[in-house]
PDB file of C-alpha atoms in Angstrom:
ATOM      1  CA  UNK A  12       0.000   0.000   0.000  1.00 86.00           C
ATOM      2  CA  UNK A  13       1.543   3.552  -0.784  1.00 93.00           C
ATOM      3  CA  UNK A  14       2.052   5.965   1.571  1.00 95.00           C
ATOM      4  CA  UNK A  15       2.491   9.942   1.581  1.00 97.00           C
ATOM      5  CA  UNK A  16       4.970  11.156   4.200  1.00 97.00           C
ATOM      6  CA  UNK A  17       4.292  14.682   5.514  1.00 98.00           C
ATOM      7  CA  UNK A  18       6.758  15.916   7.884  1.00 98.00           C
ATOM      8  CA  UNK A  19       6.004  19.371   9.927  1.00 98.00           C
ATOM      9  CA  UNK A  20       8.251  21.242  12.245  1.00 97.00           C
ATOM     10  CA  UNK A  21       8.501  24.116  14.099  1.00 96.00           C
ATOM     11  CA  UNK A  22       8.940  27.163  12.728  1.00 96.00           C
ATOM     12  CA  UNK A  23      12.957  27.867  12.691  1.00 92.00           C
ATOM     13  CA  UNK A  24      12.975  31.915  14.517  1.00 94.00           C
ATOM     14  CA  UNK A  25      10.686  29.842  17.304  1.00 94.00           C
ATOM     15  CA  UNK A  26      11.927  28.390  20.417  1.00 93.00           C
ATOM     16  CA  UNK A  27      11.739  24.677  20.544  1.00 95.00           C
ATOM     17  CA  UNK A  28      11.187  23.637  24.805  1.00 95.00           C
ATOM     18  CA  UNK A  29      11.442  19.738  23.807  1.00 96.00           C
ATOM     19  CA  UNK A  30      14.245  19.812  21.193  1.00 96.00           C
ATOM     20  CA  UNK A  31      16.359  22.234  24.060  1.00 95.00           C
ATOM     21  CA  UNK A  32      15.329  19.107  26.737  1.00 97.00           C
ATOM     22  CA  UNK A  33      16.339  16.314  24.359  1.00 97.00           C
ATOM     23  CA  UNK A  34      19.839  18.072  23.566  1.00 96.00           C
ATOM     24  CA  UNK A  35      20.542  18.545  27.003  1.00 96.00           C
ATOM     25  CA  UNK A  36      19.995  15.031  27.574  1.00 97.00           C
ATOM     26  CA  UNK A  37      22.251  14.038  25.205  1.00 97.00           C
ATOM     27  CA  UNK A  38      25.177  15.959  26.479  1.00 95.00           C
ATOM     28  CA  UNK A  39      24.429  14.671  29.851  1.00 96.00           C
ATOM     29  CA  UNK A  40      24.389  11.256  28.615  1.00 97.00           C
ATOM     30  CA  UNK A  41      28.333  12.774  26.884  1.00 96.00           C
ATOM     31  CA  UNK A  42      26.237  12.708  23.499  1.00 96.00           C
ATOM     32  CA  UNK A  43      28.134  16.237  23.105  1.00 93.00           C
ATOM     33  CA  UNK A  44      28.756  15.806  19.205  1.00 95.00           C
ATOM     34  CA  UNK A  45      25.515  17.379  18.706  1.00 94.00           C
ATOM     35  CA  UNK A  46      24.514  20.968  18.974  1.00 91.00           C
ATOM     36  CA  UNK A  47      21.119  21.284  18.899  1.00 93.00           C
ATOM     37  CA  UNK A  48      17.979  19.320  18.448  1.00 96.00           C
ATOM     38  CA  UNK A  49      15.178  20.112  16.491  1.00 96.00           C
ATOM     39  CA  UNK A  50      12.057  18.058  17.379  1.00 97.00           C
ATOM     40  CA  UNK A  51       9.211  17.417  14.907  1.00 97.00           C
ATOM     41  CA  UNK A  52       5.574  15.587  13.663  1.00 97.00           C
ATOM     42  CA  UNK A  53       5.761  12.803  10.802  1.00 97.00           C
ATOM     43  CA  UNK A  54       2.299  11.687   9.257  1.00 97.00           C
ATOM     44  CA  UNK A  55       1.945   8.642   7.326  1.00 96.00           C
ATOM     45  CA  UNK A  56      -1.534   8.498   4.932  1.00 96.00           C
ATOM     46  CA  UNK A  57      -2.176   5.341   3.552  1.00 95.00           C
ATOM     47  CA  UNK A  58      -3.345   5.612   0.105  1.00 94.00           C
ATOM     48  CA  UNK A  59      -5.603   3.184  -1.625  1.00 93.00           C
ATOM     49  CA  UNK A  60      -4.555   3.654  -5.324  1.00 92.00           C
ATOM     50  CA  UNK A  61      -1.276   5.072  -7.079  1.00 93.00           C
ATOM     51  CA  UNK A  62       0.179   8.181  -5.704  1.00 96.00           C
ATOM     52  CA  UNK A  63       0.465  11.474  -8.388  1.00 96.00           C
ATOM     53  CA  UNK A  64       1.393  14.692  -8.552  1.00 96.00           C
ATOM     54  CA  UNK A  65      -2.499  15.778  -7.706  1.00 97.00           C
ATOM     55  CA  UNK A  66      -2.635  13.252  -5.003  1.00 97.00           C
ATOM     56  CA  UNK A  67       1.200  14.816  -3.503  1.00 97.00           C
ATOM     57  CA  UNK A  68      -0.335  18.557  -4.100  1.00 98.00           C
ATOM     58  CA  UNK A  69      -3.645  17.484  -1.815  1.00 98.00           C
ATOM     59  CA  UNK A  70      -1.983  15.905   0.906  1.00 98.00           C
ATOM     60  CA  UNK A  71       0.155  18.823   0.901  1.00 98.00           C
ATOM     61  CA  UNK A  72      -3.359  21.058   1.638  1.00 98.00           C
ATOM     62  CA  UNK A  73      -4.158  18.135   4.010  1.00 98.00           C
ATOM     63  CA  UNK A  74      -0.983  19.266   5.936  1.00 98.00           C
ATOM     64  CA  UNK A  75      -1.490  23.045   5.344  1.00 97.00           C
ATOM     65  CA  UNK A  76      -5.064  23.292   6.493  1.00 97.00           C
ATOM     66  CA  UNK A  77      -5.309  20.280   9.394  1.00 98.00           C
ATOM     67  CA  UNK A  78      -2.315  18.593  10.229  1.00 98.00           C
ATOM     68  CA  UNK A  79       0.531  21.834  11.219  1.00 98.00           C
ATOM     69  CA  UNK A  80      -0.450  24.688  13.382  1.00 97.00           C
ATOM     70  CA  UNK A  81       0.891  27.046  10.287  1.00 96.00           C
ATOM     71  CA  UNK A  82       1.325  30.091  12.850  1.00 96.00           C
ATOM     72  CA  UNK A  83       4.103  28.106  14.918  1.00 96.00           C
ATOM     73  CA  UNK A  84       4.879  24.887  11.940  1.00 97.00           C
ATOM     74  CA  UNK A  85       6.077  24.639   8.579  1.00 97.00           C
ATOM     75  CA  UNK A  86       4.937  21.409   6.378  1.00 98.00           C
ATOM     76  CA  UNK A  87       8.977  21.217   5.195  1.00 97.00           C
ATOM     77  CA  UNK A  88       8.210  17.782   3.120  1.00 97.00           C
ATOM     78  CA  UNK A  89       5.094  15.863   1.634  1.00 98.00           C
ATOM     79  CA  UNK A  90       6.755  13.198  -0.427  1.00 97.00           C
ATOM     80  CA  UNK A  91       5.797   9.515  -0.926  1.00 96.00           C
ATOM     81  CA  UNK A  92       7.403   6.553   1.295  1.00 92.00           C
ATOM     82  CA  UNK A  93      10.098   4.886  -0.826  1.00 80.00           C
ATOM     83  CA  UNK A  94      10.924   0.875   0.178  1.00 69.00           C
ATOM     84  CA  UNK A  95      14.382   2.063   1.063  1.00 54.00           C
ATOM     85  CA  UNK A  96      13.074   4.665   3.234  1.00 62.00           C
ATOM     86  CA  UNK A  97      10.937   2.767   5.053  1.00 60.00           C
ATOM     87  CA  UNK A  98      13.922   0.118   5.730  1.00 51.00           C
ATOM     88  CA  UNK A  99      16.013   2.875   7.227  1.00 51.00           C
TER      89      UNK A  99
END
């Protein structure tokens, strides 16, 4: 079954509380190679059906209108599952 991947953080001048919390915890844990953490939302829609560029370009409304608070998010990807990605 295909599947459109939407991805949605915040927005980049905004301060994120739980990606400051999970870097400290890293460097506490002497994780200290990274500098900061970002931390985000992934949706996975199941689609019945092929996936095209008018099905990409709705889900991409989909994430717009109901699935990121556009005020504090940006939708940075809407792109369809490939079998190596969903390996990784």
């Amino acid at each position: 079954m295909p599947v459109i991947v939407v991805e949605v953080m915040p927005k980049a001048e905004l301060l994120d509380p739980q990606g400051k919390a999970v870097a400290g915890a890293l460097n506490r844990l002497g994780r200290s190679a990274y500098s900061g953490v970002r931390v985000g939302k992934r949706f996975e829609l199941h689609v019945d059906g092929e996936v095209t560029d008018a099905l990409l370009a709705e889900a991409r409304d989909v994430a717009e209108t109901l699935l990121a608070n556009l005020v504090i998010e940006d939708v940075v990807s809407v792109h369809e599952l490939r079998d190596a990605e969903a390996l990784a």
